[in-house]
Short mmCIF file of C-alpha atoms and ligand atoms in Angstrom, two decimals:
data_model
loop_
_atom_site.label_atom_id
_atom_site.label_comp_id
_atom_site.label_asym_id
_atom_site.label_seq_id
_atom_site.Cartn_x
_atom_site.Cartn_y
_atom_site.Cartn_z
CA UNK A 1 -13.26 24.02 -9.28
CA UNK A 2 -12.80 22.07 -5.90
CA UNK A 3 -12.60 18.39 -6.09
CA UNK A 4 -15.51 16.35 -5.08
CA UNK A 5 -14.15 13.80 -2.51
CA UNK A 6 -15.50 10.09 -2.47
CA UNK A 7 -16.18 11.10 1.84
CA UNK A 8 -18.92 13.33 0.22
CA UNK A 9 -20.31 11.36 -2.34
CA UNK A 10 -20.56 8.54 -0.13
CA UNK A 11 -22.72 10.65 2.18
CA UNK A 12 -25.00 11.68 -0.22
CA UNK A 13 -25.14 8.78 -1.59
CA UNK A 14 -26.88 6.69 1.11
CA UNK A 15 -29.57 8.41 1.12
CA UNK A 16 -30.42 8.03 -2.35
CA UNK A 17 -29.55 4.16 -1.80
CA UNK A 18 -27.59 4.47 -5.18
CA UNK A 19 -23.96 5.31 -6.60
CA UNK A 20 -22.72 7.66 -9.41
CA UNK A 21 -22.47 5.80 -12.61
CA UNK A 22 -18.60 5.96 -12.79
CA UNK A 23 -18.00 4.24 -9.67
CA UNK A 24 -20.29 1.13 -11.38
CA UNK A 25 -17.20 -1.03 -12.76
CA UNK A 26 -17.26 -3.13 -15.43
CA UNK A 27 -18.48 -6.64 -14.73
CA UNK A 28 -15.06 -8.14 -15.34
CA UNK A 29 -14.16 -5.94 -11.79
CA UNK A 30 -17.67 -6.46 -10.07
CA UNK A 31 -16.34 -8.03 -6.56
CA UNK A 32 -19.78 -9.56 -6.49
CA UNK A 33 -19.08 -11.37 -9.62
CA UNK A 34 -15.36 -11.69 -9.04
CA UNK A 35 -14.62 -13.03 -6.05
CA UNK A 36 -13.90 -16.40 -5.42
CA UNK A 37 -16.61 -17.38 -2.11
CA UNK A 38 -15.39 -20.39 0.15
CA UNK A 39 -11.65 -20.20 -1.49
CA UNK A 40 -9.58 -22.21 1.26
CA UNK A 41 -5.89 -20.79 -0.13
CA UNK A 42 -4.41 -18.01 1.78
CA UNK A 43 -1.55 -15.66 1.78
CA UNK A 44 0.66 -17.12 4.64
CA UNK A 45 0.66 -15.92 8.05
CA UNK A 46 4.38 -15.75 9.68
CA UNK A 47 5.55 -15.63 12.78
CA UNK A 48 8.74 -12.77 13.03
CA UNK A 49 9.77 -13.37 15.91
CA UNK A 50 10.87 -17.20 14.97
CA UNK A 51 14.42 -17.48 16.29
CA UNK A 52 15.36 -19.84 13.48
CA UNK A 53 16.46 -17.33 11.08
CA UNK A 54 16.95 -19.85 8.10
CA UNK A 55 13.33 -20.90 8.57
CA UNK A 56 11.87 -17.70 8.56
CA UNK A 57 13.96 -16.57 5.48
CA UNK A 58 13.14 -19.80 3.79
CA UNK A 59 9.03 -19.21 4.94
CA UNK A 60 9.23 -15.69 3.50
CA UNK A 61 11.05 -16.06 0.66
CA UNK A 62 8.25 -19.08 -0.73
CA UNK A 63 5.34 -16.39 -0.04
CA UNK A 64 7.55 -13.41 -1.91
CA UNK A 65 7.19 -16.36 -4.82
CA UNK A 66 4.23 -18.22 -4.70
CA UNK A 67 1.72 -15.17 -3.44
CA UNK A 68 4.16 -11.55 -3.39
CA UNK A 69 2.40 -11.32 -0.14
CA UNK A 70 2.31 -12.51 3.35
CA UNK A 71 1.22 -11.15 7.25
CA UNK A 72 3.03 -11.05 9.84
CA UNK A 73 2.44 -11.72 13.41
CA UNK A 74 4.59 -10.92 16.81
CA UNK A 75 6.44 -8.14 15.07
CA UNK A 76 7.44 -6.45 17.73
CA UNK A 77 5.54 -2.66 17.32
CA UNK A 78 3.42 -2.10 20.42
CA UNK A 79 -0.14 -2.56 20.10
CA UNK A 80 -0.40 0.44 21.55
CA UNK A 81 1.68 2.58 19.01
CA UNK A 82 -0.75 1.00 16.07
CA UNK A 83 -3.91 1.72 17.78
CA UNK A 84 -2.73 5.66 18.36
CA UNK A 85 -1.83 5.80 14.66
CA UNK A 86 -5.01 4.56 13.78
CA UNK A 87 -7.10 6.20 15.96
CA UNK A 88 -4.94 9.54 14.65
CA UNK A 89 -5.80 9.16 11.22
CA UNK A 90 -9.53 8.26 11.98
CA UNK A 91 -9.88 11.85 13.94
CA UNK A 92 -8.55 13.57 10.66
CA UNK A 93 -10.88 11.99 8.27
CA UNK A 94 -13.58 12.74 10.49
CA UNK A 95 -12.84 16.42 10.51
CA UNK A 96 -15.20 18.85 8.51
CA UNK A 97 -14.08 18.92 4.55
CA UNK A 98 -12.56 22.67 5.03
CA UNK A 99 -10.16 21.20 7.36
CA UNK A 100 -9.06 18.44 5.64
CA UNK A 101 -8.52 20.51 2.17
CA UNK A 102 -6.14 22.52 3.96
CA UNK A 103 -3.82 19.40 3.17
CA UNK A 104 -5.07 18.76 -0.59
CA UNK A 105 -2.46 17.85 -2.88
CA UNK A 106 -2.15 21.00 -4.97
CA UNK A 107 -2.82 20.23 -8.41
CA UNK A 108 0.19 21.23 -9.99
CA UNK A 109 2.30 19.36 -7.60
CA UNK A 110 4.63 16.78 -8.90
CA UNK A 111 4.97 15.11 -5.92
CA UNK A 112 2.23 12.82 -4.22
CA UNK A 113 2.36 14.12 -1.09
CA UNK A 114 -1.21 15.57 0.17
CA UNK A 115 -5.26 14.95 0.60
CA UNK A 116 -6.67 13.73 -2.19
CA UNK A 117 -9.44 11.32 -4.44
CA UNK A 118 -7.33 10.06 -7.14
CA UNK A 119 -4.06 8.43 -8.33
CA UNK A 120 -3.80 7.00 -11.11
CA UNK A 121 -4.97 8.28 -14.46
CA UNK A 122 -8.87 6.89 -14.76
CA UNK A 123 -9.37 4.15 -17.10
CA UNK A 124 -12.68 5.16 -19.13
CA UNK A 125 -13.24 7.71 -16.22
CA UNK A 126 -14.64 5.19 -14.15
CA UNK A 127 -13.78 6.11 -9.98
CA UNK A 128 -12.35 4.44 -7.15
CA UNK A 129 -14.37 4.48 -3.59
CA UNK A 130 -11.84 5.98 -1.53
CA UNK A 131 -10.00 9.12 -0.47
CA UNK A 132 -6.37 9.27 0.46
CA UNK A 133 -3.59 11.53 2.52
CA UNK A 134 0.19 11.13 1.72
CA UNK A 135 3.07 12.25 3.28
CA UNK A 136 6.82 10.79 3.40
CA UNK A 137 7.69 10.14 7.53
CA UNK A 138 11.61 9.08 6.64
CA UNK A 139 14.40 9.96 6.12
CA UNK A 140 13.79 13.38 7.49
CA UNK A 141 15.12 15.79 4.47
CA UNK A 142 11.98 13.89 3.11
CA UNK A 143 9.60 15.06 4.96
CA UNK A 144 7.41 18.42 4.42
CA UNK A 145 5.64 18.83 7.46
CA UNK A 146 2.89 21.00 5.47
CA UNK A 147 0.87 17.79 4.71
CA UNK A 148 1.02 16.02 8.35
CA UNK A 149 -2.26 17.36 9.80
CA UNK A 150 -2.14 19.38 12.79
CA UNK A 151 -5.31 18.16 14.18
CA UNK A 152 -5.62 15.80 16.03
CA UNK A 153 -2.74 17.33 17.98
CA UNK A 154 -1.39 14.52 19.00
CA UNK A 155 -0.99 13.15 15.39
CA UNK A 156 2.48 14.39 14.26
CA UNK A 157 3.81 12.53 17.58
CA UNK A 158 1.81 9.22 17.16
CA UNK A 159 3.10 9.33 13.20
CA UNK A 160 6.48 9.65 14.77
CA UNK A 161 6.33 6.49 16.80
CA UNK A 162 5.33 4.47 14.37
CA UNK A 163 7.73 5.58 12.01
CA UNK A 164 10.60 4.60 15.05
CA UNK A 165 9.12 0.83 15.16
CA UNK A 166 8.23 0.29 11.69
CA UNK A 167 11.59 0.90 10.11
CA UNK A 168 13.55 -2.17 11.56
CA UNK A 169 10.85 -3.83 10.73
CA UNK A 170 11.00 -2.87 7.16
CA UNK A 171 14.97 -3.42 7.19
CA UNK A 172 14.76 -6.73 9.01
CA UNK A 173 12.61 -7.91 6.04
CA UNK A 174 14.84 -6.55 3.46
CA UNK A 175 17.20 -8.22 4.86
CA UNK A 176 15.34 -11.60 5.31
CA UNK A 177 15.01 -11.35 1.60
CA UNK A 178 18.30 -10.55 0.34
CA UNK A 179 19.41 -13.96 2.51
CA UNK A 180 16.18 -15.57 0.61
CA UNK A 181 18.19 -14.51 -2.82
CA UNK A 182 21.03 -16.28 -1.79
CA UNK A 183 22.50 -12.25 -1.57
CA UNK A 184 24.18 -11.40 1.63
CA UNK A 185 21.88 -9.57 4.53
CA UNK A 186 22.29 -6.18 3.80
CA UNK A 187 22.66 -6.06 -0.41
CA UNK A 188 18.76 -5.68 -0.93
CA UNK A 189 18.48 -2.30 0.99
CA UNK A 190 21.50 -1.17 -0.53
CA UNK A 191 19.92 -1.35 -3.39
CA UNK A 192 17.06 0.32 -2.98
CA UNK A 193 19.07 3.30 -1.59
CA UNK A 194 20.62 2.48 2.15
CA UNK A 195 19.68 4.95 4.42
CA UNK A 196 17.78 7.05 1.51
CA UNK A 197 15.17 4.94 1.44
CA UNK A 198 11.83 6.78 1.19
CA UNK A 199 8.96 5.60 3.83
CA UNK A 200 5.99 7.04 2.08
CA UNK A 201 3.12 6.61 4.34
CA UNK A 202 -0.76 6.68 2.77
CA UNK A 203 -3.93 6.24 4.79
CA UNK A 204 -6.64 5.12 3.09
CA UNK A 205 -10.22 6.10 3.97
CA UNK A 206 -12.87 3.62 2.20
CA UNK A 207 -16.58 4.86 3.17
CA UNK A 208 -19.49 3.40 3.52
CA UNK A 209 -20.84 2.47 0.12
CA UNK A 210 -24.71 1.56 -0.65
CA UNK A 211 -23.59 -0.61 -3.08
CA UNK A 212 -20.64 -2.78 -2.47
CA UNK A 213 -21.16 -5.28 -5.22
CA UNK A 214 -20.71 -2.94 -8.18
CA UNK A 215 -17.99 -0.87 -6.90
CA UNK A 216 -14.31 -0.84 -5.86
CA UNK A 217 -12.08 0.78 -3.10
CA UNK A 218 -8.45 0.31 -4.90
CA UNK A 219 -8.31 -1.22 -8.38
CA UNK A 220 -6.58 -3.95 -9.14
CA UNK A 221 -2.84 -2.56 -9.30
CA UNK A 222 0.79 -3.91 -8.01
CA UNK A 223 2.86 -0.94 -5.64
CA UNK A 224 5.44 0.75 -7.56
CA UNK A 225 7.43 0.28 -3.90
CA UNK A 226 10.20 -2.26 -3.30
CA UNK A 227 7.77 -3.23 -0.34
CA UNK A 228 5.01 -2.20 1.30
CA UNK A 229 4.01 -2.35 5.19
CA UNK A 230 0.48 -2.32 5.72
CA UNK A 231 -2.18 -1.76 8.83
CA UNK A 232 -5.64 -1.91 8.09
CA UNK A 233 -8.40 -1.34 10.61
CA UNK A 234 -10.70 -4.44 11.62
CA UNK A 235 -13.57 -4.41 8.20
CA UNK A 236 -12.58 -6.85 5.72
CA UNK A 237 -11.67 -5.56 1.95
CA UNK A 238 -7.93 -6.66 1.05
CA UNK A 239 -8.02 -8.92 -1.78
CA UNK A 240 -5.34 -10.74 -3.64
CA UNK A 241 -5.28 -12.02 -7.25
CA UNK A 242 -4.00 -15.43 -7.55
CA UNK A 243 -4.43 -18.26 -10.27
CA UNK A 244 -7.17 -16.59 -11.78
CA UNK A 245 -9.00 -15.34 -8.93
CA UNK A 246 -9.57 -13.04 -6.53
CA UNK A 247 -9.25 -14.16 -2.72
CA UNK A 248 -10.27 -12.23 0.14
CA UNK A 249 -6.93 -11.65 2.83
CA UNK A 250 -8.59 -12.64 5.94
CA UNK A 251 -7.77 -9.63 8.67
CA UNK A 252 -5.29 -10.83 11.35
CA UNK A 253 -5.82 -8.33 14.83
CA UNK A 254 -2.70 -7.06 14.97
CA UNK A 255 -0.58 -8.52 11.76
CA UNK A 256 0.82 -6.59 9.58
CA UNK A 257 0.55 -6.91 5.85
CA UNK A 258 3.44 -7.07 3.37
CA UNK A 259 3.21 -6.86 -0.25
CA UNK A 260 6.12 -7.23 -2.77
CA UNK A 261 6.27 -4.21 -4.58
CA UNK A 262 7.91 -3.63 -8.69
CA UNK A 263 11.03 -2.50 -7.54
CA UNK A 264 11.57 -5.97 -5.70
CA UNK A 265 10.36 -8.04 -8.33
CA UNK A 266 12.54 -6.21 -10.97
CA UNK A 267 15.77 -6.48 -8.52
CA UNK A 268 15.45 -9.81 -8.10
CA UNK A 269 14.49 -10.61 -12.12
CA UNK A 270 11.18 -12.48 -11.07
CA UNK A 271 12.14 -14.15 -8.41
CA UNK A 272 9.62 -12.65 -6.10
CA UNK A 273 6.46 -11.71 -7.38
CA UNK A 274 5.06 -8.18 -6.94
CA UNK A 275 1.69 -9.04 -5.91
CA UNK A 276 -1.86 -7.38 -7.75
CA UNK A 277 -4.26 -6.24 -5.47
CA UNK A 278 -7.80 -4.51 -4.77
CA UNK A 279 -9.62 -3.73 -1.90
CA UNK A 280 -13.67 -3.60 -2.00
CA UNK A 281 -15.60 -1.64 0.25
CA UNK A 282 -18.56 -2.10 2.56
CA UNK A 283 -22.04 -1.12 2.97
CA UNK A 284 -22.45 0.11 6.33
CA UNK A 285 -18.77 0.86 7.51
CA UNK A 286 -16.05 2.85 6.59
CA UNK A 287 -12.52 1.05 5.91
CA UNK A 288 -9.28 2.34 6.42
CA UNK A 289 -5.64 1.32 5.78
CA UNK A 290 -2.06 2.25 6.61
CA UNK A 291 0.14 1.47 4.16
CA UNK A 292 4.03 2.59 4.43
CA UNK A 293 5.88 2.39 0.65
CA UNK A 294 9.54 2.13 0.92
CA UNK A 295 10.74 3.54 -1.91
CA UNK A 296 13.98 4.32 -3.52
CA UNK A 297 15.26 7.97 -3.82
CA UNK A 298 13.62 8.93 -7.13
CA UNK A 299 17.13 9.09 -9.26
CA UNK A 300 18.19 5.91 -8.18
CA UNK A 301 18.11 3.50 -11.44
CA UNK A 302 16.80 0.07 -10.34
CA UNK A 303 17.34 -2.99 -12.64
CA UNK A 304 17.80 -6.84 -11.94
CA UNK A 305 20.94 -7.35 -9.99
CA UNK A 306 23.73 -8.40 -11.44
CA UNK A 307 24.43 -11.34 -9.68
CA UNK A 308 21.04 -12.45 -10.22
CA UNK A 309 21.17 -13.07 -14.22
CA UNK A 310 23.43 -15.21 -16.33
CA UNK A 311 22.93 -16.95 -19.44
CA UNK A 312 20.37 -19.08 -18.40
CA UNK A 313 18.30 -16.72 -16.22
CA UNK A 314 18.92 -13.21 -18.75
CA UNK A 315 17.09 -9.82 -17.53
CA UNK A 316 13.73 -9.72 -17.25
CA UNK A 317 13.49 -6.09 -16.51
CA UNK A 318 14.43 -2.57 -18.16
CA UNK A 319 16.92 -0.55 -15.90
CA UNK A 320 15.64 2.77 -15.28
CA UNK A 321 15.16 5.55 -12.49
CA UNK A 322 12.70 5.55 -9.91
CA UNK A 323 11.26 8.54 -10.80
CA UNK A 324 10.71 7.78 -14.55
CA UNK A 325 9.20 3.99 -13.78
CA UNK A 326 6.54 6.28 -11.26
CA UNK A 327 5.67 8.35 -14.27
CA UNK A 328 5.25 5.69 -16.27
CA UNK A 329 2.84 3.73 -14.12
CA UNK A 330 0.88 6.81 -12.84
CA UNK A 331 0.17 7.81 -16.63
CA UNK A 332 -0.02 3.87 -17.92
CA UNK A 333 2.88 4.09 -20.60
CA UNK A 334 4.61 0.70 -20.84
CA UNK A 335 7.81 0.25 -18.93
C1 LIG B 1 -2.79 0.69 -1.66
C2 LIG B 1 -3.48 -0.57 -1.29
C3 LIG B 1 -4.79 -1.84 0.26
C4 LIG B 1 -5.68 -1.70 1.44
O1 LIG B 1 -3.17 1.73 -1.12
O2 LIG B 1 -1.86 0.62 -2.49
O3 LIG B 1 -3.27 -1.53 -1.95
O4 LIG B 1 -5.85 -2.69 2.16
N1 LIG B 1 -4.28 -0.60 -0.21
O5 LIG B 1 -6.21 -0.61 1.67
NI1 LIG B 2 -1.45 -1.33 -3.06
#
């Protein structure tokens, strides 16, 4: 039976001015009851191009803590090479269903890679507002070319561009980090598997939704990754969970998002905090995201480092492989 997608159900469902009952979540996830209106705090903004490297470790390091998430600004990727990813990924959502299924994740497929509606298994079958494509885009024994879509044409090329900029970005963080841990530059991404490391990219298409205030994009979750590198387009719908309660992540034009992922928080035995997170959607216009996952090679076993624990600060965390912590999550056993 094919797979209804949420692009569908979303379509039909503004003319009826209503929404399936299992995309109504519970009223302890209702964004209209959950989220905290006129909250001042907010996840820090940083500038990367700072050329006082102990201040920007010591700026990023306090957000990995305090929030497990932070934006930055002056990055160094070309506007230019973000708007042609976006604008990439927009044409392929807008193509006719047929075309898109041609990429659907096939259902016996162990890997995530593909078009699809949902991730995680469904918590009293209730549904998340949004449909998804992955596909890895480094290193390249990674990537199967069979889930980049071939229309727009131009799309393999933009994907490629932005996987050329975003990686020293994503290494230039690690390495901020390890120097945050008091580690030297280069230990973090050694750890999460040198030049193996995975960069999973997802896009994210949230559609319109006739009602906003009962249901949910994302649900609230942490990233399995050891970080995550995120674009979203210009509608609001990011929020964070801190203290309690749920704050909206303002959009920055052209700042990227990071999020601390499990694999970072486990490495580093608490230290930073991988950060939970949902998005909400919007009544008249359709959201979409780029995240990029960097993710360990799935055999690698990840555990807190070992010159991060002593007597005083003992392990926090379970050592185990990649692959077995992603089954876990994905099928909610405890870790
Ligand atoms: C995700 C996610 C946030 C967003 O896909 O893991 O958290 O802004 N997305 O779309
Ligand atoms: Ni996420």
């Amino acid at each position: 039976m094919a797979v209804e997608r949420v692009q569908t159900i979303a379509f039909s469902s503004i003319l009826v001015d209503t929404i399936p009952p299992e995309f109504i979540r519970s009223e302890k996830e209702q964004p209209a009851l959950t989220t905290c209106l006129g909250c001042i705090p907010q996840v820090p903004t940083i500038d990367f191009s700072d050329p006082d490297e102990g201040n920007l470790t010591r700026l990023i390091a306090e957000a990995s803590s305090e929030w497990g998430m932070f934006q930055i600004v002056n990055h160094g990727i070309p506007s230019e090479v973000i708007t042609n990813l976006k604008k990439a990924g927009k044409e392929f959502f807008e193509l006719p269903q047929e075309e898109k299924e041609l990429y659907a994740k096939p259902p016996d497929s162990k890997s995530i890679e593909g078009y699809g509606s949902k991730l995680q298994k469904e918590v009293e079958g209730k549904k998340a507002w949004v449909d998804h494509l992955f596909h890895n885009i480094w290193p390249p024994s990674a990537i199967n070319y069979q889930y980049w879509p071939k229309n727009p044409p131009s799309y393999r090329a933009v994907n490629e561009e932005y996987c050329k900029w975003v990686q020293p970005v994503g290494h230039r963080l690690l390495s901020l980090l390890s120097l945050g841990l008091g580690l030297e530059k280069n230990e973090l991404k050694e750890n999460v598997g040198g030049d193996e490391l995975k960069y999973l990219l997802k896009i994210n298409y949230y559609p319109p939704c006739p009602r906003p205030d009962l249901a949910l994009g994302v649900v609230a979750h942490t990233d399995m990754s050891s970080i995550t590198i995120l674009v979203p387009n210009e509608v609001q719908g990011l929020q964070v969970f801190r203290d309690d309660h749920w704050f909206d992540v303002k959009y920055i034009p052209d700042a990227l998002v990071i999020h601390i992922g499990d694999q970072l928080e486990i490495l580093s035995n608490g230290k930073y905090k991988s950060v939970l997170h949902r998005t909400t959607v919007t009544k008249e216009i359709t959201r979409m995201s780029w995240p990029v996952f960097l993710e360990p090679p799935s055999e690698l076993a990840i555990g807190p480092l070992p010159k991060l624990i002593n007597e005083k600060n003992p392990p926090k965390y379970q050592k185990k492989k990649y692959c077995d912590y992603v089954y876990c999550k994905l099928n909610k056993i405890a870790q």
